[in-house]
Short mmCIF file of C-alpha atoms in Angstrom, two decimals:
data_model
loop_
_atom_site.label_atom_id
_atom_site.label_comp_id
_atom_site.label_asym_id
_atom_site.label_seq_id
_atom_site.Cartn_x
_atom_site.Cartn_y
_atom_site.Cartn_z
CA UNK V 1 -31.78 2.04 4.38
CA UNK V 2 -29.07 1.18 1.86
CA UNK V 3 -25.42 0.26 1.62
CA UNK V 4 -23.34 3.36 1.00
CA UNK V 5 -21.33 2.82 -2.25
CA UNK V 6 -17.75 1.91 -2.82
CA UNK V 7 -17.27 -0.56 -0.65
CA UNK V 8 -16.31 -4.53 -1.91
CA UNK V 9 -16.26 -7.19 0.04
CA UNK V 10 -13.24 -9.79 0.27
CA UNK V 11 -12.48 -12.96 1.49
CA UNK V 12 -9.62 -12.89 4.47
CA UNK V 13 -8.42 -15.87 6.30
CA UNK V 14 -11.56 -17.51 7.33
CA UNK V 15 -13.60 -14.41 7.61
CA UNK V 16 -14.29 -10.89 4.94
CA UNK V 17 -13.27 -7.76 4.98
CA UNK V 18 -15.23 -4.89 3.82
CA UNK V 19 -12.90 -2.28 2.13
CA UNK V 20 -13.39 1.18 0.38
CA UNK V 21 -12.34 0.85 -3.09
CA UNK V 22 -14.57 3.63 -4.96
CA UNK V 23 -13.53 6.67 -6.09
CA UNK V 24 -16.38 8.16 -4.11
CA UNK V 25 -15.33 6.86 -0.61
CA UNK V 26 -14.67 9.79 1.88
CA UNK V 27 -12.43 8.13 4.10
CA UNK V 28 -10.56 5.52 1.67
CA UNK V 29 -8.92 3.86 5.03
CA UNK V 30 -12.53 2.99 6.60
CA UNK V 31 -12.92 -0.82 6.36
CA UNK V 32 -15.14 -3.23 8.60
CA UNK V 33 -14.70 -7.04 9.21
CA UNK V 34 -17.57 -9.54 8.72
CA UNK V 35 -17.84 -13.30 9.67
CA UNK V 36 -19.71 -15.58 6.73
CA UNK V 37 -22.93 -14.85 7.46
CA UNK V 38 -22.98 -10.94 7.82
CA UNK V 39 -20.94 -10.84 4.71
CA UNK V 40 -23.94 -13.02 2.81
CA UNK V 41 -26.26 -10.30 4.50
CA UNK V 42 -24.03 -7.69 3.06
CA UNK V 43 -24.15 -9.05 -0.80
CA UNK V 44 -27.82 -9.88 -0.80
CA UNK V 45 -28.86 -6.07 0.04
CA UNK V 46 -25.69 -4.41 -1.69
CA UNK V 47 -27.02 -2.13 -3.90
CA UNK V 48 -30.72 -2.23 -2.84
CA UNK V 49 -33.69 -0.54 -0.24
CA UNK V 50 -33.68 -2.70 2.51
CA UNK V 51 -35.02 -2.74 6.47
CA UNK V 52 -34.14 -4.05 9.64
CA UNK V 53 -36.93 -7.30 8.77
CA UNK V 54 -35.24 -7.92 5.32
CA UNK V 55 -32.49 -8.89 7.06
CA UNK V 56 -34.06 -11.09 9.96
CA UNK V 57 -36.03 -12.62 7.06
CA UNK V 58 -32.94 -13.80 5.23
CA UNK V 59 -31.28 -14.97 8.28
CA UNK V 60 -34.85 -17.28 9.31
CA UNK V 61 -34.69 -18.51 6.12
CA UNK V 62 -31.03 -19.17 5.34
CA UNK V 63 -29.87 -20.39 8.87
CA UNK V 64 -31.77 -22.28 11.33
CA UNK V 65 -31.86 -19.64 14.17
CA UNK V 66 -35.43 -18.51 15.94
CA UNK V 67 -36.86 -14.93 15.23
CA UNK V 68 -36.02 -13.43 18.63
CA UNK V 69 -32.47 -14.71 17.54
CA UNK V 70 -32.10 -13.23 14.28
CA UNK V 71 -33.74 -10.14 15.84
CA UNK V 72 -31.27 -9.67 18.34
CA UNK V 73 -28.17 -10.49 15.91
CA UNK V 74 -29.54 -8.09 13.26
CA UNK V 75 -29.80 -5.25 15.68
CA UNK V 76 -26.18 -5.90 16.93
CA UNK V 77 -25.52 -6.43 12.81
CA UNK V 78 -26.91 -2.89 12.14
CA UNK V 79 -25.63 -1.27 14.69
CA UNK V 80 -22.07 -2.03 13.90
CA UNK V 81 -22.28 -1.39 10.42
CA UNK V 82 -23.70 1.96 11.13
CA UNK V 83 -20.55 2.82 13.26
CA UNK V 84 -18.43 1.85 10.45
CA UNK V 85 -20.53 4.63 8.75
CA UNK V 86 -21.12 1.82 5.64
CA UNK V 87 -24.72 2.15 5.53
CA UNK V 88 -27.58 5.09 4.99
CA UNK V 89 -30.64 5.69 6.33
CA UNK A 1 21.01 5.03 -23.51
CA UNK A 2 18.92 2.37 -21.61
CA UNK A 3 19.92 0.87 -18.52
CA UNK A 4 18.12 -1.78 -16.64
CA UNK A 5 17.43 -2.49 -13.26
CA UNK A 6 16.13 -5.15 -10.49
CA UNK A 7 14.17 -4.54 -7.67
CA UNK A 8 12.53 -7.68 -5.31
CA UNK A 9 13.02 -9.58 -8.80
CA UNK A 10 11.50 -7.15 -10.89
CA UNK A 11 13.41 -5.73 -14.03
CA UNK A 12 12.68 -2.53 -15.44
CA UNK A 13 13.71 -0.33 -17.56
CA UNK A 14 14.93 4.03 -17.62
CA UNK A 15 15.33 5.38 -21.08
CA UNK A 16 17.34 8.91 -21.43
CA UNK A 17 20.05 10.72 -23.33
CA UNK A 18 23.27 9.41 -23.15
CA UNK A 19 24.21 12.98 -22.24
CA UNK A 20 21.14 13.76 -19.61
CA UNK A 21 22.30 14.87 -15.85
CA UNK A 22 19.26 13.11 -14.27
CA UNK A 23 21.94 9.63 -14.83
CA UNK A 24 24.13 11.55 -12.00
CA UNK A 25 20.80 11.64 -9.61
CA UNK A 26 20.79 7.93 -9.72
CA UNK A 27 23.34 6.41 -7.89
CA UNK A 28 20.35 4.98 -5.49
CA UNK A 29 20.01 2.78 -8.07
CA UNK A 30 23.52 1.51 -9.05
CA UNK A 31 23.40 -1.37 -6.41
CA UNK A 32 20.27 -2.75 -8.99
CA UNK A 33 21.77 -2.49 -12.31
CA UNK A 34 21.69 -5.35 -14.69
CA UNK A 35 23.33 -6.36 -17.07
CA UNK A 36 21.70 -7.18 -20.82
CA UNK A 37 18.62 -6.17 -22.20
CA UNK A 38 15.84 -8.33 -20.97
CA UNK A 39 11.94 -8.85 -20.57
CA UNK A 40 10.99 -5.92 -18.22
CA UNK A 41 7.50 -5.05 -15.95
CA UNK A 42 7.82 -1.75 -17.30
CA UNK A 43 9.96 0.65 -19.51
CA UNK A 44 10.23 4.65 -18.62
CA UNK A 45 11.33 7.02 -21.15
CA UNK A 46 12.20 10.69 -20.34
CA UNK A 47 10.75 13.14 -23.13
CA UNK A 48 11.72 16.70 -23.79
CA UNK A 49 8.19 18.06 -25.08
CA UNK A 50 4.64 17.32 -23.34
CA UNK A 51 2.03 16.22 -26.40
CA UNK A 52 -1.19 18.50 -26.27
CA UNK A 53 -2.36 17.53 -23.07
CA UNK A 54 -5.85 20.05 -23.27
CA UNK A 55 -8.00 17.05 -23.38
CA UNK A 56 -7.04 15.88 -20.32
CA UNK A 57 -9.86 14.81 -17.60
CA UNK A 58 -9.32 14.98 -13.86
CA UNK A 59 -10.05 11.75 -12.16
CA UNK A 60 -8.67 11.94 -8.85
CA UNK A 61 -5.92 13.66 -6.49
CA UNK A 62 -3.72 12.36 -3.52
CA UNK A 63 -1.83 13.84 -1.06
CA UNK A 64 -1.28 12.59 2.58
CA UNK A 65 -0.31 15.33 4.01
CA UNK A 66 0.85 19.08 3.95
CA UNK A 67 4.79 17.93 3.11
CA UNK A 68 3.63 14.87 1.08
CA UNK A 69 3.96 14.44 -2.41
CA UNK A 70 0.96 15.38 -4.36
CA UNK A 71 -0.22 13.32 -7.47
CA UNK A 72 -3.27 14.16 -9.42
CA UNK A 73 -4.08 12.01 -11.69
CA UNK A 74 -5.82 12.38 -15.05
CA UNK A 75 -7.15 10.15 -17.95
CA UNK A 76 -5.55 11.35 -21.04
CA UNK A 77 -6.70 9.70 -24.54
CA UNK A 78 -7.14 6.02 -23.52
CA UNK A 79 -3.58 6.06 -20.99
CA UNK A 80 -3.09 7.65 -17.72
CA UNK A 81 -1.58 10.90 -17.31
CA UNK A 82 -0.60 11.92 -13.42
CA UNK A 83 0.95 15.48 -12.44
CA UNK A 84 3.55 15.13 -9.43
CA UNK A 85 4.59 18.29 -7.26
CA UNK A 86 6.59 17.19 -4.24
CA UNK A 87 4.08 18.65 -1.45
CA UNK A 88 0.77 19.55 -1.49
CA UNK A 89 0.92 23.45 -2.86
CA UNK A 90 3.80 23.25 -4.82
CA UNK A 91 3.81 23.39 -8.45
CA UNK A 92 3.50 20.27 -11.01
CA UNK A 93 7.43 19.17 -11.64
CA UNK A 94 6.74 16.07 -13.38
CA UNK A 95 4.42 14.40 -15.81
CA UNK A 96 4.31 10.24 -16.68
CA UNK A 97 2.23 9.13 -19.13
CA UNK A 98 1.40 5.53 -18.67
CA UNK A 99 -0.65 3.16 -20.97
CA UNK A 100 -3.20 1.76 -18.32
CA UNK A 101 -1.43 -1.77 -18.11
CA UNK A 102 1.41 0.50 -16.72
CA UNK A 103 4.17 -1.19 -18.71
CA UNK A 104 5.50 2.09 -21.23
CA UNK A 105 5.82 5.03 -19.70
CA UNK A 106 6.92 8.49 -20.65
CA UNK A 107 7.75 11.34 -18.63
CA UNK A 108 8.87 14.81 -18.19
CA UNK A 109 11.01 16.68 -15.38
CA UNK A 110 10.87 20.10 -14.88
CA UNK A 111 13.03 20.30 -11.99
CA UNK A 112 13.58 18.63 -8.68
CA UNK A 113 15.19 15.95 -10.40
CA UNK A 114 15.88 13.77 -7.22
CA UNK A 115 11.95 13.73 -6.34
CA UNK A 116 10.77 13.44 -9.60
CA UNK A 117 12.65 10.79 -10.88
CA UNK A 118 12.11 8.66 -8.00
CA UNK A 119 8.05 9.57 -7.71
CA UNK A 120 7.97 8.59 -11.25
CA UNK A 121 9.74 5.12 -10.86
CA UNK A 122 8.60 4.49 -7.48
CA UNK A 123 4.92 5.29 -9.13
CA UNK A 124 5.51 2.36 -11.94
CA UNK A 125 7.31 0.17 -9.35
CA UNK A 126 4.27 -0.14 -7.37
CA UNK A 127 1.78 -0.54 -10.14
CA UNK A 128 3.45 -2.55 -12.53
CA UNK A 129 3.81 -4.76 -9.47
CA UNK A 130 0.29 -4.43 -7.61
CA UNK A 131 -0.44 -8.36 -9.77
CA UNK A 132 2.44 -9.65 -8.60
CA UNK A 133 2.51 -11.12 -5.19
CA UNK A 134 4.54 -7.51 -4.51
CA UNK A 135 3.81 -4.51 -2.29
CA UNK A 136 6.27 -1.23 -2.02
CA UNK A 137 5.73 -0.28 1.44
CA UNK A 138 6.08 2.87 3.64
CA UNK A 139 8.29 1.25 6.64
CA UNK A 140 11.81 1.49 8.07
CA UNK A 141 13.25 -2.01 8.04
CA UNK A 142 15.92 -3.62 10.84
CA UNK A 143 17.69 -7.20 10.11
CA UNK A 144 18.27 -9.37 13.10
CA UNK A 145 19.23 -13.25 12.57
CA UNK A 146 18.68 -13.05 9.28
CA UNK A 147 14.92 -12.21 9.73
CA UNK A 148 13.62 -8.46 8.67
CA UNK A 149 11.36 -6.54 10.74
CA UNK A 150 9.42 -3.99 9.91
CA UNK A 151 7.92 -0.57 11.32
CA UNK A 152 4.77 0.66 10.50
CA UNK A 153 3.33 3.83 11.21
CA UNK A 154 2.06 7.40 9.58
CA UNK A 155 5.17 9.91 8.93
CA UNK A 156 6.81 11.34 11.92
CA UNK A 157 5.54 8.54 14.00
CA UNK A 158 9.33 7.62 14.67
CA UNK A 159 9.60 4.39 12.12
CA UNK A 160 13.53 5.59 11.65
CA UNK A 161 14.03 6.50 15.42
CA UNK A 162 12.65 2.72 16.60
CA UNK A 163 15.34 1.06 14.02
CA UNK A 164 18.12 3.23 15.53
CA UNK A 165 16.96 2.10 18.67
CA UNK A 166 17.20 -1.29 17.82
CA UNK A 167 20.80 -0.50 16.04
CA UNK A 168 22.33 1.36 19.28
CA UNK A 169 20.67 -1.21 21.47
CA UNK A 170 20.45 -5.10 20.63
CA UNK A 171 23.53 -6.46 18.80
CA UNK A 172 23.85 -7.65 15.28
CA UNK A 173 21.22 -5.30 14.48
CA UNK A 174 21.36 -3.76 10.67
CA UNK A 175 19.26 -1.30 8.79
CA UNK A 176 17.61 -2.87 5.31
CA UNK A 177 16.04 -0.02 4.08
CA UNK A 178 14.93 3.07 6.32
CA UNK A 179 11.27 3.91 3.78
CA UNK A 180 10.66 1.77 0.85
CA UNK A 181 11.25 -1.50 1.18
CA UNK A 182 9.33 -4.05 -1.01
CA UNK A 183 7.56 -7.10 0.22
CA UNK A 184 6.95 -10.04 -2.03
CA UNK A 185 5.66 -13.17 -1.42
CA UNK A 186 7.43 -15.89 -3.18
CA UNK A 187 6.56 -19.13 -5.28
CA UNK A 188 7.56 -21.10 -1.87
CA UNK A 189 4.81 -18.89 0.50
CA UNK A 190 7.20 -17.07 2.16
CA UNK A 191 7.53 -13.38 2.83
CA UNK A 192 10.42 -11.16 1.81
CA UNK A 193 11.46 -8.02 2.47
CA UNK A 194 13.54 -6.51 -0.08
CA UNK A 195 16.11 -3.34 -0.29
CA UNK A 196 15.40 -0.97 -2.61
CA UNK A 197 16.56 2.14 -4.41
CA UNK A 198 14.40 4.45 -2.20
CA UNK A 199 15.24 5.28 1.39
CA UNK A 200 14.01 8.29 1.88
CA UNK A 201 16.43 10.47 3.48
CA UNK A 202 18.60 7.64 4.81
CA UNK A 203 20.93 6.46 2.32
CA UNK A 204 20.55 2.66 2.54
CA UNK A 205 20.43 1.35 -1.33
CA UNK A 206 21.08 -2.47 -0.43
CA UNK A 207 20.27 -5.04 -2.69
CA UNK A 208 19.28 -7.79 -0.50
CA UNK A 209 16.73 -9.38 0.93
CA UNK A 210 15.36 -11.97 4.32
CA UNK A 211 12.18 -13.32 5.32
CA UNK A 212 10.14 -11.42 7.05
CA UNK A 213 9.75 -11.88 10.96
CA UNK A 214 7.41 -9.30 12.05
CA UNK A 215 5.62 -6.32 10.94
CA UNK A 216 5.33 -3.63 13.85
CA UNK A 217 3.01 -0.47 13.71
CA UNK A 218 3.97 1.87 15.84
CA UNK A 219 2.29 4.46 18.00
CA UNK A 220 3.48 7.41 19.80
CA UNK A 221 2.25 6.76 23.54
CA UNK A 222 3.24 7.24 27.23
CA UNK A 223 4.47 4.34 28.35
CA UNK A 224 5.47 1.17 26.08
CA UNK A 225 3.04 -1.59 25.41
CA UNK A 226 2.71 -4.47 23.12
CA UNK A 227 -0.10 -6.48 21.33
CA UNK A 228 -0.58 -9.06 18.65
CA UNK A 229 -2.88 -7.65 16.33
CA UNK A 230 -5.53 -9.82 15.12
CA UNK A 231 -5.81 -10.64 11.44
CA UNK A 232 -8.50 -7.78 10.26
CA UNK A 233 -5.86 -5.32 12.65
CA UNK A 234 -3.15 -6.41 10.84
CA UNK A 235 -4.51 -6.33 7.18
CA UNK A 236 -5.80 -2.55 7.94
CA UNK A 237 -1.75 -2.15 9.54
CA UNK A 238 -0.57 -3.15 6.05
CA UNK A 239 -3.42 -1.61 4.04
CA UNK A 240 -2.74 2.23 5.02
CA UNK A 241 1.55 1.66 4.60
CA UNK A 242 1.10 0.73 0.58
CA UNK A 243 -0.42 2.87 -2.39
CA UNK A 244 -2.53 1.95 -5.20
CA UNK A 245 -5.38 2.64 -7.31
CA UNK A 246 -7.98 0.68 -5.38
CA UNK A 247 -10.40 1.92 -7.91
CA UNK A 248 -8.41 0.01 -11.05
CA UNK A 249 -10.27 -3.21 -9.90
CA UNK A 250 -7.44 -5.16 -11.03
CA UNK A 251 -4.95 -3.21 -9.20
CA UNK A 252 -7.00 -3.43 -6.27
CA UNK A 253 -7.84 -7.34 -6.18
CA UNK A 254 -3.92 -7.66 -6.73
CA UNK A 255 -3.42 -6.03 -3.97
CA UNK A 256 -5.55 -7.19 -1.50
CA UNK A 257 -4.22 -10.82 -2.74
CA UNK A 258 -0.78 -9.76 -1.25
CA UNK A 259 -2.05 -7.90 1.69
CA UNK A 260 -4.70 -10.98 2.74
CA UNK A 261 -1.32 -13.61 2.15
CA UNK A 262 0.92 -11.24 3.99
CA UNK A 263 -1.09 -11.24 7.19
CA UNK A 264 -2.06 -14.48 7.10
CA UNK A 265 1.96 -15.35 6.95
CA UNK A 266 3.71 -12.96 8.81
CA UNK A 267 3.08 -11.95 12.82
CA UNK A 268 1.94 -8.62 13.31
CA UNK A 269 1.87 -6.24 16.41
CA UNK A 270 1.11 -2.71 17.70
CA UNK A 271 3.74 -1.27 19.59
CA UNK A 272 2.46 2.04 21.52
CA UNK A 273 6.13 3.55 22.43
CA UNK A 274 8.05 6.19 23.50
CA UNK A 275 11.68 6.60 21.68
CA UNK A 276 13.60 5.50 24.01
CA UNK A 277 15.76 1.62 24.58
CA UNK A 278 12.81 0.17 26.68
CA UNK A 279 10.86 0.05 23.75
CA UNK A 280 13.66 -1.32 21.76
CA UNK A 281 13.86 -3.99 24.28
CA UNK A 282 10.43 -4.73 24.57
CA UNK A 283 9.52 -4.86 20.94
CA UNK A 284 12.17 -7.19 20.22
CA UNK A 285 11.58 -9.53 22.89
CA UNK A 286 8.25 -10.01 21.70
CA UNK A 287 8.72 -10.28 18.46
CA UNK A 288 11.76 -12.46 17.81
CA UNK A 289 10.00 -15.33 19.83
#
């Protein structure tokens, strides 16, 4: 899958805000809130092929949480960034 | 003949004949003239001709809806060229040509003087602005206490109606600005609201301005019902009642700067309402606390 483009990513009170800023954007209202660590998730695939494991690999390895963990947070992750229609398949 | 004005602390300044009728469409504005000639965010002169404009290329086109203005905008040499009809079918009645730091401006009115002279300044208001801590809004604005409130919502949502209701209903209410107020935060950190010299079809050109109490969205609904929005809620609240560019990455990290400060400042709340005093009541109550 892959992030959909025209979307950027900024910093709002203590959390992010995903908003659609490209010229390409369908619905230029459609925005998404993230807390730190899904908006680190969302910068290191921006822009790239990625799967479900790339991102339960970068949350192993960048916060101390076990696999069935980051498995579980990653589907919940994905599943809400799909309804916000920000990613492909 | 030039004449400057101020809007939410911003000068700027119109350029036209000394002898052009367009002067008599702006007595909106009177209540903001200044005095002197003086540093300005942006200058607008009106032109007679059009240069060649055949090299034009289409970039992008807004419209909100139906009855909404329509702007298409263009890039034209190495400025911006934008084409304004006053709803969505009708024809082009005004052209500004803006370099892309939107400070000089040029433009052309081909009718419809009252719309297009007030898309075109309104246009250069907001962008000149979008760096500066400032945000013209779409929102009907009621004074209470010396604190402005102010109603959100898509057109025909009943912005103007909830502002009467708070005039007819709660005492020492008064109206600020009934469309396009101007929010600005200031040196100090606090929110202002600001009158401007667009009202839409209320006449209410005051030059003044309060803090800001509240910001209210409304929604049409059954019964009447409050909630505090939570800070993503509100920034989205304030993100759809404000134009821009958001693909001029300056423009757009300006405004988000202003947006992100607003709502992290200033309570904001979804009212679902009917039009009626209840609501009045209700959304008052809560939000004056």
């Amino acid at each position: 899958m892959k992030t959909k483009k025209g979307y950027t990513l900024r910093p709002l009170g203590q959390e992010y805000i995903l908003v659609a800023e490209g010229l390409d954007v369908a619905d230029a209202t459609r925005m998404i809130s993230m807390n730190a660590t899904a908006a680190f998730l969302w910068e290191e695939v921006e822009g790239r092929d990625f799967d479900e494991q790339t991102l339960v690999d970068l949350l192993i390895d960048n916060w101390n949480v076990s696999p069935e963990t980051a498995k579980k947070d990653i589907a919940a992750l994905l599943k809400s960034w799909r309804k916000a229609e920000v990613i492909v398949d | 003949m030039r004449k400057e004005y101020e809007v939410a602390g911003h000068r700027f300044a119109v350029v036209m004949p000394d002898n052009e009728v367009a002067w008599n469409s702006m007595g909106s504005y009177k209540p903001f003239e200044v005095e002197g000639v003086s540093d300005c965010i942006f200058t607008a002169e009106l032109i007679e001709a059009m240069p060649d404009i055949t090299e034009k290329k289409r970039v992008t086109v807004s419209c909100a809806g139906s009855d909404q203005a329509r702007i298409e905008l263009y890039e034209y040499k190495d400025e911006w060229l934008m084409e304004l009809a006053p709803t969505m079918n009708a024809p082009v009645r005004a052209y500004l040509i803006t370099d892309k730091a939107f400070k000089n401006a040029r433009f052309r009115m081909l009718g419809s003087i009252w719309f297009s002279l007030n898309t075109v300044m309104m246009l250069m208001f907001a962008f000149a602005t979008a760096r500066k801590n400032t945000l013209l809004m779409h929102a009907s604005v009621t004074v209470k206490d010396g604190k402005g409130y102010l109603f959100l919502g898509k057109s025909g949502t009943g912005k103007s109606t909830h502002s009467q209701l708070w005039i007819n209903n709660i005492e020492g209410c008064e109206l600020l600005n009934d469309d396009n107020p101007v929010l600005r935060v200031g040196d100090d950190g606090v929110v202002r609201v600001y009158g401007s010299p667009w009202s839409g079809k209320t006449p209410c050109y005051r030059n003044l301005n309060v803090p800001v109490g509240a910001i209210v969205s409304l929604r049409q609904a059954k019964v009447n019902k409050i909630y505090r929005q939570s800070m993503p809620e509100s920034y989205a609240s304030v993100y759809v009642s404000f134009s821009g560019y958001r693909f001029i990455k300056e423009m757009a990290e300006g405004l988000h700067i202003t947006n992100a400060m607003v709502v992290s400042t200033v309570p904001c709340y979804m009212l679902d309402c009917l039009p009626n005093a209840e609501a009045a009541f209700l959304c008052y109550q809560t939000v004056s606390k």
